[in-house]
Short mmCIF file of C-alpha atoms and ligand atoms in Angstrom, two decimals:
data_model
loop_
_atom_site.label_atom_id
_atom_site.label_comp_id
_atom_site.label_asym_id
_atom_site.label_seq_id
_atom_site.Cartn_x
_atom_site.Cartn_y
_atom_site.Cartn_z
CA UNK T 167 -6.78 0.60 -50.36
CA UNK T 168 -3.95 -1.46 -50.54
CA UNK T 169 0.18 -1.27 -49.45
CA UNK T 170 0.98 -1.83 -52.89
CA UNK T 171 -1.40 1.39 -54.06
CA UNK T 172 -1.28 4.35 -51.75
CA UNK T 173 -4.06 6.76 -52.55
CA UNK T 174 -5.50 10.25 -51.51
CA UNK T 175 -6.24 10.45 -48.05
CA UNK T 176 -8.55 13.46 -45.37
CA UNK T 177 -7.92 13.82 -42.39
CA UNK T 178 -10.38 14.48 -40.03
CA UNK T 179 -8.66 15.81 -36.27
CA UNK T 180 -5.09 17.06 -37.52
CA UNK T 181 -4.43 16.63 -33.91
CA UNK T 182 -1.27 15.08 -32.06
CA UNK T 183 -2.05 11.36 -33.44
CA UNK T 184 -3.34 12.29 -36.60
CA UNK T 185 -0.63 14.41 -37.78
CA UNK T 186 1.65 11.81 -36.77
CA UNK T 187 0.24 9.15 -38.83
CA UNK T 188 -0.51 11.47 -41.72
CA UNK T 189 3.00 12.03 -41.95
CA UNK T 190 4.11 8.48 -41.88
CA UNK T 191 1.57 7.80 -44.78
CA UNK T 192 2.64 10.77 -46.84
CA UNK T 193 6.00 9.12 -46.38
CA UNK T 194 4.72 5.78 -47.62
CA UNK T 195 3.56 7.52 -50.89
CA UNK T 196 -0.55 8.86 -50.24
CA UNK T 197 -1.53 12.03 -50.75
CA UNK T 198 -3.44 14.11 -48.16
CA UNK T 199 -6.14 14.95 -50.16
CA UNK T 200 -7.93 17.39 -47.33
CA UNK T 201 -7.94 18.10 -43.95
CA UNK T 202 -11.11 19.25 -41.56
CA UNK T 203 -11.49 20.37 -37.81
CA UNK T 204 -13.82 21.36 -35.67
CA UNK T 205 -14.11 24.43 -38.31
CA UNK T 206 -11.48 25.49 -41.26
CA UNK T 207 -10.81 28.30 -39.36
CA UNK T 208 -9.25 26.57 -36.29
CA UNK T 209 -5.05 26.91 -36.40
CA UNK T 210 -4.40 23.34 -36.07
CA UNK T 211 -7.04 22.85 -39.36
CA UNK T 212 -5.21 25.23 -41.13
CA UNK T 213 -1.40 24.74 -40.09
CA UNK T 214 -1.99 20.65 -41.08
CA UNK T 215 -3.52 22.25 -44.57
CA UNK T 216 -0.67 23.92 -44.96
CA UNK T 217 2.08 21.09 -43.68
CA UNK T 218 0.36 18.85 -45.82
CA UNK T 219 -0.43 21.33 -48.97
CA UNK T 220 -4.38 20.91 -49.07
CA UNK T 221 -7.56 22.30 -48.47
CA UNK T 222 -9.00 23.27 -44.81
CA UNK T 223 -12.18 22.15 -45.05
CA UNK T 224 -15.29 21.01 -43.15
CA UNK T 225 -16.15 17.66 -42.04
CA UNK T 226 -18.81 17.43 -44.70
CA UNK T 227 -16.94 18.03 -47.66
CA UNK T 228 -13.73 15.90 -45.94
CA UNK T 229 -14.17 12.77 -48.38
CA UNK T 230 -14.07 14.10 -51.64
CA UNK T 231 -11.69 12.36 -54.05
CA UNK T 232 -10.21 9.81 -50.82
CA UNK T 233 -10.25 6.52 -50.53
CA UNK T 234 -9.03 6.46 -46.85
CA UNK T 235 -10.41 8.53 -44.55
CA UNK T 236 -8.41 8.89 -41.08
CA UNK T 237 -10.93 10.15 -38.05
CA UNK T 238 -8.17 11.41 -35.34
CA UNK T 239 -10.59 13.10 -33.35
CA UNK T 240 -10.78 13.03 -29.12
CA UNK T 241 -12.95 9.56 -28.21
CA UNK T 242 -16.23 11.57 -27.77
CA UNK T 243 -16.19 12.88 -30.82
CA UNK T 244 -15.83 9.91 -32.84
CA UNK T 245 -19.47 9.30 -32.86
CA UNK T 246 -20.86 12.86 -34.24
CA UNK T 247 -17.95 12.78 -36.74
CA UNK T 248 -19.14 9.27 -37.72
CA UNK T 249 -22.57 11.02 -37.98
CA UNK T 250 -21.10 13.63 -40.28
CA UNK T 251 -19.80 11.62 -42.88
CA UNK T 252 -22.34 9.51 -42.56
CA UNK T 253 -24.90 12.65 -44.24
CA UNK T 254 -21.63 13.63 -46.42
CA UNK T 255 -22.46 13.41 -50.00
CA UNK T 256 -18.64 13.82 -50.59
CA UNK T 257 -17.80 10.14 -49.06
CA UNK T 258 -18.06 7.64 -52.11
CA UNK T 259 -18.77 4.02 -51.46
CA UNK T 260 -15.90 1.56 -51.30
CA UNK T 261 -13.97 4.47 -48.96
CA UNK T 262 -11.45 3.04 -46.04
CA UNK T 263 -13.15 4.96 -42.94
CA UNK T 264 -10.69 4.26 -39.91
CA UNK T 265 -10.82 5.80 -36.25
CA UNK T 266 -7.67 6.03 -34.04
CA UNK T 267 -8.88 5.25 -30.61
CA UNK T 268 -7.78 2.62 -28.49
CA UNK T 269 -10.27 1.86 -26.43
CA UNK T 270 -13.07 1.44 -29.05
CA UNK T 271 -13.70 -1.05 -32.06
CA UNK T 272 -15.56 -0.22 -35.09
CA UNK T 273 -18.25 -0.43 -33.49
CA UNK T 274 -17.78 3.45 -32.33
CA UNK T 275 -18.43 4.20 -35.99
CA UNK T 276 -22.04 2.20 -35.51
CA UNK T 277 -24.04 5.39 -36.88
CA UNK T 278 -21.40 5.15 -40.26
CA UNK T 279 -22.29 1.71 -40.78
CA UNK T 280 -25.79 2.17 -40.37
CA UNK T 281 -25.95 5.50 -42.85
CA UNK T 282 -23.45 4.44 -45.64
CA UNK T 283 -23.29 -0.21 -45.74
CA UNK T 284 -21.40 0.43 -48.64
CA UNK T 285 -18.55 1.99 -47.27
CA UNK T 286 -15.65 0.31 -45.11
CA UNK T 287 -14.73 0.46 -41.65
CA UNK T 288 -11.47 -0.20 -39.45
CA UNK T 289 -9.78 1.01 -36.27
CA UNK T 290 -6.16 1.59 -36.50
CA UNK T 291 -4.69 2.10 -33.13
CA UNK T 292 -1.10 2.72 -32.76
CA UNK T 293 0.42 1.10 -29.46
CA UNK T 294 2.83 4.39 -29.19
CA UNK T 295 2.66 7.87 -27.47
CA UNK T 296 2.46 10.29 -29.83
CA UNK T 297 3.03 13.54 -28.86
CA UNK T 298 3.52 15.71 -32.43
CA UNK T 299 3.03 15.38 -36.16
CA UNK T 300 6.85 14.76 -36.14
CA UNK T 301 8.06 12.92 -32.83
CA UNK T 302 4.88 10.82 -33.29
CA UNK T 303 5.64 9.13 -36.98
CA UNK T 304 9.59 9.08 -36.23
CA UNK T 305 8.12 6.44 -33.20
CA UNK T 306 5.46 4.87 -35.47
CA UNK T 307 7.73 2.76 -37.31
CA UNK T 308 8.59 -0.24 -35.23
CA UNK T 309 5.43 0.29 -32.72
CA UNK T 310 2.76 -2.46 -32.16
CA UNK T 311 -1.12 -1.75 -33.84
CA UNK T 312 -4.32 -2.86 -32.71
CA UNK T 313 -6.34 -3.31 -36.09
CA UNK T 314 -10.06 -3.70 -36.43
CA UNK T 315 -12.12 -4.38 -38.94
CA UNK T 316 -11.85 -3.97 -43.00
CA UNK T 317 -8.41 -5.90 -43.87
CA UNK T 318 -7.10 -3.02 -45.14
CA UNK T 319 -6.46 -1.51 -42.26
CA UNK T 320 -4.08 -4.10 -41.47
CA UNK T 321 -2.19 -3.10 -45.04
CA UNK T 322 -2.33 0.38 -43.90
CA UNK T 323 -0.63 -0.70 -40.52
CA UNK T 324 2.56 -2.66 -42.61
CA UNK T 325 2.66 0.60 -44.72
CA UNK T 326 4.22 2.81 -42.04
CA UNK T 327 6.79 -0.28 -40.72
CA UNK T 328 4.33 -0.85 -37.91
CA UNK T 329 3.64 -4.41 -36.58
CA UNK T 330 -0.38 -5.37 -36.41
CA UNK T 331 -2.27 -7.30 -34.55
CA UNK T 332 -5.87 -7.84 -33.49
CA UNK T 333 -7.89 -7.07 -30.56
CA UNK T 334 -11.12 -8.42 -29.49
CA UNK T 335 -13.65 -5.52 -29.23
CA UNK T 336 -14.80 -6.54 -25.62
CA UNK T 337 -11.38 -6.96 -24.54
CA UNK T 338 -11.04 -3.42 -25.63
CA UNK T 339 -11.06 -1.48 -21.77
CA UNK T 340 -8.50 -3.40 -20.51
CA UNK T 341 -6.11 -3.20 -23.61
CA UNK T 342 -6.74 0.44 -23.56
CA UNK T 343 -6.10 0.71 -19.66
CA UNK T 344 -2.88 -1.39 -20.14
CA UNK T 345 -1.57 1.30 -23.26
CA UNK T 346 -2.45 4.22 -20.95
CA UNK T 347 -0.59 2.70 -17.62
CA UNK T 348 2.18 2.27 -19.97
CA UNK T 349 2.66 5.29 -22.01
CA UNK T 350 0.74 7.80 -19.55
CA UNK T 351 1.37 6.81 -15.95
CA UNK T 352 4.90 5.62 -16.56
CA UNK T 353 5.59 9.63 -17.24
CA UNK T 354 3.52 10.89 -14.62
CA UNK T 355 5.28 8.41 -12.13
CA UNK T 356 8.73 10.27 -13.91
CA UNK T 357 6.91 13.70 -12.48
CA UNK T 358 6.92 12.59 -9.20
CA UNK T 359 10.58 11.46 -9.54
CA UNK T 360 11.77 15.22 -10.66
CA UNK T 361 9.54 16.93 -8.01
CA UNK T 362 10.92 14.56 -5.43
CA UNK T 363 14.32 14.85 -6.78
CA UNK T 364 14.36 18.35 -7.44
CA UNK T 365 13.44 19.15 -3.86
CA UNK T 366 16.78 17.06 -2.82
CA UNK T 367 18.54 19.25 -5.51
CA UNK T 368 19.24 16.28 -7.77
CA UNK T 369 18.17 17.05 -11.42
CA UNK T 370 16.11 14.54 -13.41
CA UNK T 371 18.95 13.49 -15.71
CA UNK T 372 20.69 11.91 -12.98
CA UNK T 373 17.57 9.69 -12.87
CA UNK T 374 17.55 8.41 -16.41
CA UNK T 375 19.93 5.71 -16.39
CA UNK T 376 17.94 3.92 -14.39
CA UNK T 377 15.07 4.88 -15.43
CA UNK T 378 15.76 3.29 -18.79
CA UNK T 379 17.47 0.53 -16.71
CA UNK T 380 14.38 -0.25 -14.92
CA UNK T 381 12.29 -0.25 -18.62
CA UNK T 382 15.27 -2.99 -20.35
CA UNK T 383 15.51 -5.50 -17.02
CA UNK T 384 11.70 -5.63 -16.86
CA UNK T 385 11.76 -6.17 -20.78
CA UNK T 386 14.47 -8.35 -20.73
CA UNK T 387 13.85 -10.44 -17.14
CA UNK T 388 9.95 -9.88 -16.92
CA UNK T 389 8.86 -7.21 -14.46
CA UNK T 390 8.33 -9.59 -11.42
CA UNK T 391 12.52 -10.90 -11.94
CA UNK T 392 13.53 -7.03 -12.19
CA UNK T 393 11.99 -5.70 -9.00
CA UNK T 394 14.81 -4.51 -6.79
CA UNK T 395 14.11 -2.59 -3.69
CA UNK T 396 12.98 -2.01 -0.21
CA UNK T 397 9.99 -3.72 -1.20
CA UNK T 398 11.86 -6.80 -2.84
CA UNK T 399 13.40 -6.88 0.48
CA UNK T 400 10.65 -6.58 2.80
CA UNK T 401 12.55 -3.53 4.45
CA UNK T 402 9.41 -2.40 6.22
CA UNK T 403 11.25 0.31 8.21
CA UNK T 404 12.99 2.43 4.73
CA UNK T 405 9.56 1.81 3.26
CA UNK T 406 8.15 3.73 6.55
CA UNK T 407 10.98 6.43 6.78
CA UNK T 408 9.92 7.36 2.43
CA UNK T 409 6.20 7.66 3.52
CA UNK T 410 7.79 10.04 6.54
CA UNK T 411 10.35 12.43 4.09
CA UNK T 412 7.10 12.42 1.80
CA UNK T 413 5.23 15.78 1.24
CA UNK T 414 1.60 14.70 1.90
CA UNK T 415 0.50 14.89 -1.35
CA UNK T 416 2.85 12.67 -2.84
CA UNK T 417 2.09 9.38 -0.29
CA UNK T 418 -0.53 7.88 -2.16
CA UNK T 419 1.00 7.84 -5.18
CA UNK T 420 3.57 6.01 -3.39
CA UNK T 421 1.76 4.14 -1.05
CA UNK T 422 0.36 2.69 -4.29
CA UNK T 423 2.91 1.87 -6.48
CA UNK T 424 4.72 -0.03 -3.41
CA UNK T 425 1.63 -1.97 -2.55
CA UNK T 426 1.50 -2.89 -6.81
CA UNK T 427 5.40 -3.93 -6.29
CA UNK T 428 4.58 -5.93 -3.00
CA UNK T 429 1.86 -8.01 -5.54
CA UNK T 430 4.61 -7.93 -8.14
CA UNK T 431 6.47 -10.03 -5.66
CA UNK T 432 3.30 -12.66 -4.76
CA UNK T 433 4.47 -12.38 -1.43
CA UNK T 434 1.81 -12.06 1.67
CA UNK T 435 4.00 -9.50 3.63
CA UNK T 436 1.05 -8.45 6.18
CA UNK T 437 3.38 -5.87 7.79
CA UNK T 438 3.97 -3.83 4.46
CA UNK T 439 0.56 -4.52 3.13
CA UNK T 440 -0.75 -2.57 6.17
CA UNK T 441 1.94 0.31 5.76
CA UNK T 442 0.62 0.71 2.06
CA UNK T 443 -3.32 0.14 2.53
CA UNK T 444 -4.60 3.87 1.21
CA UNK T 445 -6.43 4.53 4.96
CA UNK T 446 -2.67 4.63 6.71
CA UNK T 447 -2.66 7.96 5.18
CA UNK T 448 -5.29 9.00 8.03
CA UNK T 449 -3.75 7.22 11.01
CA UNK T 450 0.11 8.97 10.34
N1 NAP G 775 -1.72 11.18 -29.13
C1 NAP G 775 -1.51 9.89 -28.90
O1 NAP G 775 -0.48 9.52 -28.31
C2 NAP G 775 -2.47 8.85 -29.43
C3 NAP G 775 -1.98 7.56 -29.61
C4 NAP G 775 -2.84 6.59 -30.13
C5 NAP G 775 -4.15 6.92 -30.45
N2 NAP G 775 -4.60 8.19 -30.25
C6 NAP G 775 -6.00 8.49 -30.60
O2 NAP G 775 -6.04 9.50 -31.60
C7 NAP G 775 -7.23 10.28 -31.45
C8 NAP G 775 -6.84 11.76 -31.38
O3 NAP G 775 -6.01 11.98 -30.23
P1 NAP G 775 -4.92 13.17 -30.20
O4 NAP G 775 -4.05 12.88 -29.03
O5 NAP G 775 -4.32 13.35 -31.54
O6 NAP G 775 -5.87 14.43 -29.86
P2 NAP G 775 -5.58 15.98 -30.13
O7 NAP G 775 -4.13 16.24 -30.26
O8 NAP G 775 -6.37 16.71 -29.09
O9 NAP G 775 -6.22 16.25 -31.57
C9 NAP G 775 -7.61 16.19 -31.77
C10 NAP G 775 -7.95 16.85 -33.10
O10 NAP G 775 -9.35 16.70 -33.33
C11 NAP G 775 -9.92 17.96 -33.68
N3 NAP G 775 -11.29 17.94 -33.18
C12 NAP G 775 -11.73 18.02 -31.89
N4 NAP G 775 -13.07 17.89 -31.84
C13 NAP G 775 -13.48 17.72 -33.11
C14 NAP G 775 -14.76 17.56 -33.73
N5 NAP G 775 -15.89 17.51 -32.99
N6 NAP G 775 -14.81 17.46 -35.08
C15 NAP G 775 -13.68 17.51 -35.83
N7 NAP G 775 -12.44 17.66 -35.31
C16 NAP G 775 -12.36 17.78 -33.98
C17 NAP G 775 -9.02 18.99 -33.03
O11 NAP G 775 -9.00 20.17 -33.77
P3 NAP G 775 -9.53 21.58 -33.20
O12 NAP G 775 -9.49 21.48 -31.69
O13 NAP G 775 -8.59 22.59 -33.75
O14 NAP G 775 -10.89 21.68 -33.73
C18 NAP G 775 -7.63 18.34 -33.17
O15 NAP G 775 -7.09 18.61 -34.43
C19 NAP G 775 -7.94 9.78 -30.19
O16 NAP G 775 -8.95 8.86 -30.57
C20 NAP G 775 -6.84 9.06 -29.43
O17 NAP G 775 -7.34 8.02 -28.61
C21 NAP G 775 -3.79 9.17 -29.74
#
């Protein structure tokens, strides 16, 4: 496997991420060799087979005639897919076997290593949400990769115009945490904002603007310069009269972003601090 060589790829998990990433290296010149699921049966097995003009097949027979191997499977399953290949008379030694997850090294392909030494191992994670085949490798290009393992998998990251870089395996949880807060919670915290909002009969869109305004001064200023806000301002008494207009079930939420933008602001404001601790929710 190298950038200047593309090969034939399988992909096991034509899921969300691995559709995405398929796509990007079909664009950079591999060929999808295969594709497996849980069974060939399954619609997303067989709608990736015929997107990408191969075979549905099983996990077993995945390998035959790749070099890479992409394992886009949910986290648990990582481990009995590693197991699968692992017994697969179809995977050939010298084969590029690389999971997708973020919060696990190669070291979540441990059974792999153990059953087939002579084939290699990465983890490829792309620092991007990726929410379809399509919408996911339009946003690859220009993302940040954690990369893991065989040096390849670096080559495979510059391939689709991503930029690399290496994580420590026990450092792993908190990178993982840190991708999820920002890719995950960021758009459930954009929920609250249009159930809020919508209540008020303001639409989302009005939002946006500063939404994205919020996401370029924290990028440009770093997030502790770009707080504005009651909390900035220590206006204890707006903070207060929020928690009040608040349905019930949307206070802690609040109460605990505005106690992570009072630390944003390293200031001891004991007043706020108490208004935000999660057990005011029982005393109001
Ligand atoms: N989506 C993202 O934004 C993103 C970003 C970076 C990394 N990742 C990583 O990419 C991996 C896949 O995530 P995803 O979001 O693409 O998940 P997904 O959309 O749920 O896709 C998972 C795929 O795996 C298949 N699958 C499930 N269990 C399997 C098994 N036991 N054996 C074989 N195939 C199985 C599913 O097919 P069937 O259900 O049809 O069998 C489906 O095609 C995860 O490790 C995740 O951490 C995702």
């Amino acid at each position: 496997v190298t950038s200047a060589s593309p090969g034939a790829l399988a992909l096991v998990g034509p899921g969300r991420a691995g559709a995405a990433l398929t796509v990007a290296l079909a664009r950079a010149g591999w060929k999808v060799r295969a594709v497996a699921g849980r069974s060939p049966e399954r619609d997303s097995t067989r709608s990736a087979a015929e997107r990408f003009h191969c075979p549905a097949t099983h996990v077993r027979d995945v390998a035959a005639g790749a070099q890479l191997v992409i394992i886009a499977v949910p986290d648990a399953a990582i481990p009995d897919v590693a197991a699968a290949l692992g017994a697969s008379p179809s995977l050939v030694a010298g084969t590029l076997v690389v999971h997708l997850a973020g919060s696990f090294g190669v070291d979540a392909l441990a059974t792999l290593a153990v059953a087939r030494p002579d084939v290699r191992l990465g983890a490829l994670h792309p620092l991007q949400t990726l929410p379809g085949a399509d919408e996911g490798a339009a946003r690859l290009a220009g993302s940040w990769c954690a990369v893991a393992g065989d040096a390849a998998v670096t080559e495979l990251a510059l391939a689709i115009g991503c930029h690399p870089f290496v994580i420590d395996d026990d450092q792993r949880g908190r990178y993982h945490a840190a991708a999820c807060i920002a890719g995950n919670h960021l758009v459930a915290l954009l929920g609250q904002v249009e159930r809020l909002a919508t209540a008020a009969g303001v639409p989302l869109d009005a939002f946006l603007p500063l939404v994205r305004a919020a996401v370029d001064n924290a990028a440009a200023l770093g997030p502790a310069a770009a707080l504005t806000g009651p909390v900035s301002r220590n206006d204890v008494d707006t903070v207060a009269r929020h928690i009040d207009a608040l349905p019930v079930d949307e206070r802690d939420a609040y109460r605990a972003m505005a106690a992570a933008a009072l630390t944003l602001t390293g200031r001891d404001a004991p007043e706020l601090r108490a208004l935000l601790a999660p057990n005011e929710a029982a005393s109001r």
